[in-house]
Coordinates of C-alpha atoms and ligand atoms in Angstrom, one line a residue:
M937 CA -16.8 34.6 -3.0
S938 CA -18.5 31.6 -4.6
R939 CA -18.4 28.2 -3.2
V940 CA -19.4 25.1 -5.1
Y941 CA -20.8 21.9 -3.7
N942 CA -17.8 19.6 -3.8
F943 CA -18.5 15.8 -4.1
S944 CA -14.8 14.9 -4.4
A945 CA -13.8 11.5 -3.1
G946 CA -10.6 13.0 -1.5
P947 CA -9.1 15.3 -0.8
A948 CA -12.6 16.3 0.0
A949 CA -14.8 19.2 1.3
L950 CA -14.1 20.8 4.6
P951 CA -16.7 22.6 6.7
L952 CA -17.0 26.3 5.7
E953 CA -16.8 27.3 9.4
V954 CA -13.4 25.7 9.7
L955 CA -12.2 27.4 6.5
D956 CA -13.3 30.7 7.9
T957 CA -11.4 30.2 11.1
I958 CA -8.3 29.2 9.1
R959 CA -8.5 32.4 7.0
D960 CA -8.8 34.5 10.1
D961 CA -6.0 32.7 11.9
I962 CA -3.4 32.7 9.2
P963 CA -1.5 35.9 9.7
D964 CA -1.6 35.9 13.5
W965 CA -2.4 32.6 15.2
Q966 CA -3.6 33.0 18.9
G967 CA -1.6 36.2 19.2
A968 CA 1.7 34.5 18.3
G969 CA 2.3 37.2 15.6
M970 CA 2.8 34.4 13.1
S971 CA 0.8 31.6 11.5
V972 CA 0.4 28.2 13.0
M973 CA 2.6 26.9 10.1
E974 CA 5.5 29.0 11.4
V975 CA 5.5 28.0 15.1
S976 CA 7.6 25.2 16.6
H977 CA 5.9 22.0 17.1
R978 CA 7.6 21.7 20.4
G979 CA 6.4 25.1 21.6
K980 CA 3.8 25.1 24.3
D981 CA 1.0 26.5 22.1
F982 CA 1.4 23.7 19.5
V983 CA 1.8 21.0 22.2
A984 CA -1.5 22.3 23.7
L985 CA -3.2 22.1 20.3
A986 CA -2.0 18.5 19.8
A987 CA -3.2 17.5 23.2
R988 CA -6.6 19.1 22.6
A989 CA -6.9 17.4 19.2
E990 CA -6.2 14.0 20.8
A991 CA -8.6 14.7 23.7
N992 CA -11.4 15.7 21.4
L993 CA -10.9 12.8 19.0
R994 CA -10.9 10.4 22.1
D995 CA -14.1 12.0 23.2
L996 CA -15.8 11.9 19.8
L997 CA -15.0 8.2 19.2
A998 CA -15.1 7.2 22.9
I999 CA -11.6 5.7 22.5
P1000 CA -10.8 3.5 25.5
D1001 CA -7.8 4.4 27.7
D1002 CA -5.8 1.4 26.7
Y1003 CA -5.5 2.6 23.1
S1004 CA -2.9 5.1 21.7
V1005 CA -3.9 7.7 19.2
L1006 CA -1.1 8.4 16.7
F1007 CA -0.8 11.3 14.2
T1008 CA 1.5 10.1 11.4
Q1009 CA 2.4 11.0 7.8
G1010 CA 2.5 8.7 4.8
G1011 CA -1.3 8.3 4.3
A1012 CA -3.4 5.3 4.8
T1013 CA -1.2 3.6 2.2
M1014 CA 1.8 3.6 4.4
Q1015 CA -0.3 2.0 7.1
M1016 CA -1.0 -0.9 4.7
S1017 CA 2.7 -1.6 5.1
M1018 CA 3.0 -0.6 8.8
V1019 CA 0.2 -3.0 9.9
P1020 CA 2.0 -6.2 8.9
M1021 CA 5.4 -4.7 9.9
N1022 CA 4.2 -3.9 13.4
L1023 CA 2.0 -6.9 14.1
V1024 CA 3.5 -10.1 12.6
G1025 CA 6.6 -11.9 11.4
P1026 CA 7.4 -13.7 8.1
E1027 CA 6.1 -17.1 9.4
D1028 CA 2.7 -15.7 10.5
T1029 CA -0.6 -15.9 8.6
V1030 CA -3.1 -13.1 8.4
D1031 CA -6.6 -12.9 7.0
Y1032 CA -7.7 -10.2 4.5
V1033 CA -11.3 -9.6 3.5
V1034 CA -11.2 -8.0 0.1
T1035 CA -14.3 -6.0 -0.7
G1036 CA -12.8 -3.4 -2.9
S1037 CA -9.7 -1.9 -4.4
W1038 CA -8.2 -0.6 -1.2
G1039 CA -8.5 -3.9 0.6
K1040 CA -6.9 -5.6 -2.4
K1041 CA -4.0 -3.1 -2.2
A1042 CA -3.6 -3.7 1.5
A1043 CA -3.5 -7.5 1.0
G1044 CA -0.9 -7.1 -1.7
E1045 CA 1.3 -5.0 0.6
A1046 CA 1.0 -7.5 3.4
R1047 CA 2.3 -10.3 1.2
K1048 CA 5.7 -8.7 1.4
F1049 CA 5.8 -9.4 5.1
C1050 CA 3.8 -12.5 5.9
N1051 CA 1.5 -15.2 4.6
V1052 CA -1.8 -13.7 3.4
N1053 CA -5.0 -15.7 3.3
V1054 CA -7.7 -13.9 1.4
A1055 CA -10.7 -15.0 3.5
A1056 CA -13.2 -13.5 1.1
D1057 CA -13.0 -11.6 -2.2
A1058 CA -15.8 -9.7 -3.8
S1059 CA -14.0 -9.0 -7.1
D1060 CA -16.1 -11.7 -8.8
Q1061 CA -19.0 -9.2 -8.8
N1062 CA -16.9 -6.1 -9.4
F1063 CA -16.9 -5.2 -5.7
T1064 CA -20.6 -4.5 -5.4
Y1065 CA -21.3 -6.7 -2.3
I1066 CA -19.9 -8.1 0.9
P1067 CA -19.7 -11.9 0.8
D1068 CA -21.8 -13.4 3.5
E1069 CA -19.7 -14.0 6.6
S1070 CA -20.6 -17.7 6.6
S1071 CA -18.7 -18.1 3.3
W1072 CA -15.4 -16.6 4.5
E1073 CA -12.5 -19.0 4.7
R1074 CA -10.6 -17.7 7.7
S1075 CA -7.4 -19.3 9.0
A1076 CA -7.4 -20.8 12.4
D1077 CA -4.5 -18.9 13.8
A1078 CA -4.6 -15.6 11.9
G1079 CA -2.4 -12.8 13.4
Y1080 CA -5.1 -10.4 12.6
L1081 CA -8.1 -9.9 10.2
H1082 CA -7.9 -6.8 7.9
F1083 CA -11.0 -5.3 6.3
T1084 CA -12.1 -2.0 4.8
P1085 CA -15.3 -0.9 6.5
N1086 CA -16.0 1.5 3.7
E1087 CA -14.6 0.9 0.2
T1088 CA -14.4 4.4 -1.3
I1089 CA -14.4 3.5 -5.0
A1090 CA -17.3 1.1 -5.3
G1091 CA -19.2 2.5 -2.4
V1092 CA -19.5 -0.6 -0.3
E1093 CA -19.8 -0.4 3.4
F1094 CA -19.9 -2.9 6.3
H1095 CA -22.9 -2.4 8.5
F1096 CA -21.6 -5.1 10.8
L1097 CA -18.3 -6.1 12.3
P1098 CA -16.6 -9.5 11.6
S1099 CA -17.2 -12.0 14.4
G1100 CA -14.6 -13.9 16.4
D1101 CA -11.6 -13.1 18.6
T1102 CA -9.0 -12.4 15.9
P1103 CA -7.7 -8.9 16.3
L1104 CA -9.5 -6.7 13.8
V1105 CA -7.6 -4.1 11.7
G1106 CA -9.8 -1.6 9.8
D1107 CA -8.9 0.9 7.2
L1108 CA -11.5 3.6 8.1
S1109 CA -10.2 6.3 5.8
S1110 CA -13.5 7.1 4.2
T1111 CA -15.9 6.4 7.1
I1112 CA -14.2 7.5 10.3
L1113 CA -16.2 10.2 12.2
S1114 CA -19.3 9.6 10.1
R1115 CA -21.0 8.0 13.1
P1116 CA -20.2 6.5 16.5
I1117 CA -18.2 3.2 16.3
D1118 CA -17.1 0.7 19.0
V1119 CA -13.4 1.2 19.0
S1120 CA -12.9 -1.6 21.6
R1121 CA -13.9 -4.1 18.9
Y1122 CA -10.8 -3.2 16.9
A1123 CA -7.2 -3.9 17.5
V1124 CA -6.1 -1.1 15.0
I1125 CA -7.9 1.6 13.1
Y1126 CA -6.2 3.7 10.5
A1127 CA -7.4 6.6 8.4
G1128 CA -5.9 9.1 6.0
A1129 CA -7.2 12.5 7.0
Q1130 CA -8.3 13.9 3.6
K1131 CA -11.9 12.5 3.6
N1132 CA -13.5 13.2 7.0
I1133 CA -10.6 14.6 9.2
G1134 CA -8.8 17.4 7.5
P1135 CA -6.2 18.1 4.8
A1136 CA -4.0 15.4 3.2
G1137 CA -0.7 14.8 4.8
L1138 CA -2.0 13.6 8.2
T1139 CA -3.0 10.0 9.1
V1140 CA -4.7 8.9 12.3
V1141 CA -3.8 5.5 13.8
I1142 CA -5.7 4.1 16.8
V1143 CA -3.9 1.1 18.2
R1144 CA -4.4 -1.0 21.3
N1145 CA -1.5 -0.5 23.6
D1146 CA -0.5 -4.2 24.1
L1147 CA 0.1 -4.4 20.3
L1148 CA 2.8 -1.7 20.4
E1149 CA 5.2 -4.2 21.8
R1150 CA 5.1 -6.6 18.9
A1151 CA 7.3 -4.7 16.4
P1152 CA 10.7 -6.2 16.0
A1153 CA 13.7 -4.0 17.1
S1154 CA 15.0 -4.2 13.5
L1155 CA 12.2 -2.0 12.1
P1156 CA 13.1 1.5 11.0
H1157 CA 12.2 3.9 13.8
L1158 CA 9.6 5.8 11.9
M1159 CA 7.9 2.5 10.7
T1160 CA 7.1 1.5 14.3
W1161 CA 3.9 2.7 16.0
R1162 CA 5.8 2.6 19.3
A1163 CA 8.0 5.5 18.2
Y1164 CA 4.9 7.7 17.7
A1165 CA 3.2 6.5 20.9
E1166 CA 6.3 7.2 23.0
S1167 CA 6.8 10.7 21.6
D1168 CA 3.2 12.0 21.4
S1169 CA 3.6 11.7 17.6
M1170 CA 6.5 14.1 17.7
T1171 CA 9.3 11.7 17.0
N1172 CA 10.1 14.1 14.1
T1173 CA 8.5 17.2 12.8
P1174 CA 4.8 16.4 12.3
P1175 CA 2.5 17.9 9.6
T1176 CA 1.6 20.8 11.8
F1177 CA -0.8 22.6 9.5
A1178 CA -2.9 19.5 8.8
W1179 CA -2.9 18.7 12.5
Y1180 CA -4.1 22.2 13.3
V1181 CA -7.0 21.8 10.8
A1182 CA -7.9 18.4 12.2
D1183 CA -8.1 20.0 15.6
L1184 CA -10.6 22.6 14.2
V1185 CA -12.6 19.8 12.5
F1186 CA -12.8 17.9 15.8
Q1187 CA -14.0 21.0 17.6
Y1188 CA -16.6 21.6 14.9
L1189 CA -17.9 18.1 15.3
Q1190 CA -18.1 18.5 19.1
G1191 CA -20.0 21.8 18.5
I1192 CA -22.7 20.2 16.4
G1193 CA -23.3 17.5 19.0
G1194 CA -20.8 14.8 18.3
L1195 CA -21.0 11.8 16.1
G1196 CA -24.5 10.8 17.1
A1197 CA -25.7 14.1 15.6
M1198 CA -23.4 13.7 12.6
A1199 CA -24.7 10.1 12.0
A1200 CA -28.3 11.3 11.9
I1201 CA -27.4 13.9 9.2
N1202 CA -25.3 11.4 7.2
E1203 CA -28.0 8.7 7.3
R1204 CA -30.6 11.2 6.1
K1205 CA -28.3 12.5 3.3
A1206 CA -27.5 9.0 2.1
Q1207 CA -31.1 7.8 2.2
K1208 CA -32.4 10.7 0.2
L1209 CA -29.8 10.2 -2.5
Y1210 CA -30.4 6.4 -2.7
A1211 CA -34.1 7.0 -2.8
A1212 CA -33.8 9.4 -5.7
I1213 CA -31.6 6.9 -7.6
D1214 CA -33.8 3.9 -6.9
G1215 CA -37.0 5.9 -7.7
S1216 CA -35.8 6.9 -11.1
G1217 CA -35.7 4.7 -14.3
F1218 CA -32.7 6.6 -15.5
Y1219 CA -30.1 6.3 -12.7
S1220 CA -29.0 3.2 -10.9
N1221 CA -26.6 2.1 -8.1
P1222 CA -25.1 -1.3 -8.6
V1223 CA -24.3 -2.0 -5.0
N1224 CA -26.2 -4.6 -2.9
K1225 CA -28.7 -2.7 -0.8
A1226 CA -27.5 -4.2 2.5
C1227 CA -24.0 -2.8 2.1
R1228 CA -24.5 0.6 0.5
S1229 CA -22.1 3.3 1.7
W1230 CA -23.2 6.4 3.6
M1231 CA -20.2 8.2 2.2
N1232 CA -19.6 7.3 -1.4
V1233 CA -22.6 6.9 -3.7
P1234 CA -21.8 5.7 -7.2
F1235 CA -24.5 5.8 -9.8
I1236 CA -24.7 5.2 -13.5
L1237 CA -26.9 6.8 -16.2
A1238 CA -29.1 4.6 -18.3
D1239 CA -27.3 6.0 -21.4
A1240 CA -23.5 6.3 -20.8
S1241 CA -23.2 8.5 -23.9
L1242 CA -24.8 11.2 -21.7
D1243 CA -22.0 11.1 -19.1
T1244 CA -20.1 14.0 -20.5
R1245 CA -23.1 16.2 -20.7
F1246 CA -24.1 15.3 -17.2
L1247 CA -20.7 16.2 -15.9
D1248 CA -20.4 19.4 -17.8
E1249 CA -23.9 20.6 -16.8
S1250 CA -23.6 19.6 -13.2
A1251 CA -20.3 21.4 -12.9
A1252 CA -21.8 24.5 -14.5
A1253 CA -24.6 24.3 -11.9
G1254 CA -22.0 24.3 -9.1
L1255 CA -22.0 20.6 -8.4
T1256 CA -18.4 19.4 -8.9
N1257 CA -16.2 16.3 -8.9
L1258 CA -19.1 13.9 -9.7
K1259 CA -17.1 11.7 -12.2
G1260 CA -17.0 8.1 -11.1
H1261 CA -13.8 6.1 -10.7
R1262 CA -12.7 4.7 -14.0
S1263 CA -13.0 1.1 -12.7
V1264 CA -16.8 1.7 -12.1
G1265 CA -17.7 4.3 -14.6
G1266 CA -20.6 6.7 -14.4
M1267 CA -20.8 9.0 -11.5
R1268 CA -19.9 9.0 -7.8
A1269 CA -21.1 11.5 -5.2
S1270 CA -18.9 11.5 -2.1
I1271 CA -21.0 12.9 0.6
Y1272 CA -18.7 13.1 3.6
N1273 CA -19.4 14.9 6.8
A1274 CA -18.6 18.3 5.4
V1275 CA -20.9 18.0 2.4
P1276 CA -24.1 19.7 3.6
E1277 CA -27.6 18.3 3.2
A1278 CA -28.3 21.3 0.9
A1279 CA -25.7 19.8 -1.5
I1280 CA -27.6 16.6 -1.7
D1281 CA -30.9 18.4 -2.3
A1282 CA -29.3 20.5 -5.0
L1283 CA -27.9 17.3 -6.6
I1284 CA -31.2 15.5 -6.5
D1285 CA -32.9 18.5 -8.1
F1286 CA -30.3 18.6 -10.8
M1287 CA -30.6 14.9 -11.5
N1288 CA -34.4 15.1 -11.8
E1289 CA -34.2 18.0 -14.2
F1290 CA -31.4 16.2 -16.2
E1291 CA -33.6 13.1 -16.5
R1292 CA -36.6 15.1 -17.5
V1293 CA -34.7 16.8 -20.4
N1294 CA -32.6 13.8 -21.5
G1295 CA -34.3 10.7 -20.2
Ligands
PLP1058 C1 -8.3 7.3 0.2 C2 -8.2 6.0 0.7 C3 -6.9 5.4 0.9 C4 -5.6 6.0 0.4 O1 -5.2 7.0 1.3 P1 -3.8 7.7 1.2 O2 -3.9 8.6 2.4 O3 -3.8 8.4 -0.1 O4 -2.8 6.7 1.3 C5 -6.8 4.1 1.5 N1 -7.9 3.5 1.9 C6 -9.2 4.0 1.7 C7 -10.4 3.2 2.2 C8 -9.3 5.2 1.2 O5 -10.5 5.8 1.0

């Protein structure tokens, strides 16, 4: 077996320990004589798995009791629609802080359902910064404020939370579980699983219970958070395999000491990589230092004509999926929870050697 270091932005690396467990479990899960993919989601074994996954996630994130945890399908993108559908009506105004492509997409979707005020927009500098909060133009009576704590493409992360009483809605797809957060400061958190939680196909939504009542009765059943909350996310057949893997990932995180331990590792990984980039005359990261992401690190080469060589040689060295998003160019190393520190060390060694030969 040969494993590469996978720097993919998503679907992304999973812990090897989890993959080993999956392999062992596949033919005969917990003595069922069949795989977890083949059991009923309503059977007691799967119901127990679902309950354990939720309990572990609640513990990891210290989710208060007055929040529901929903396991849905449709990805983070479907939540970009479900957020306005569940929270506001056509006459309402909502605020969006757009610091990257995902926030822009979310605002565009919300426009179909309500009045959208873009309170801040960082597209004027190609999404390389977070506009100072004092410059945001917020509406007085916003139904909620939506922001993207980590913008996956440009690698821009909030290291603060927006102030005020407006209910905060956060798309945490690419930062959830990277460190402890204060869930009580949010009204709604949503995250596609395929970065830090598990396989694609599962989405986690954490919503304060009082907000479950807001959805109009006319909404399609599966578009209401209430339907998931009332059925333990089994209003129809859930993505059982993805849920099973998420349960293993939550257990793995508990095993390493929870999100405090994970945060220390992630911070060290990110600091090492940024230090290597900043310390070289050959690589650069365009993002304002105060809002650099711990999870997605874009960098460009001094000479873009070397991009192809960099990608070919890094892949040959077992460092894969480093190509940057086309809107940014250059490279991007996504260094989610499951990317080990050894991968960052190997990447830095490769970058130094590449610079020595080509710089
Ligand atoms: C990956 C990502 C998405 C898209 O997620 P899907 O599950 O594919 O819909 C949305 N927002 C952010 C911040 C992401 O990183």
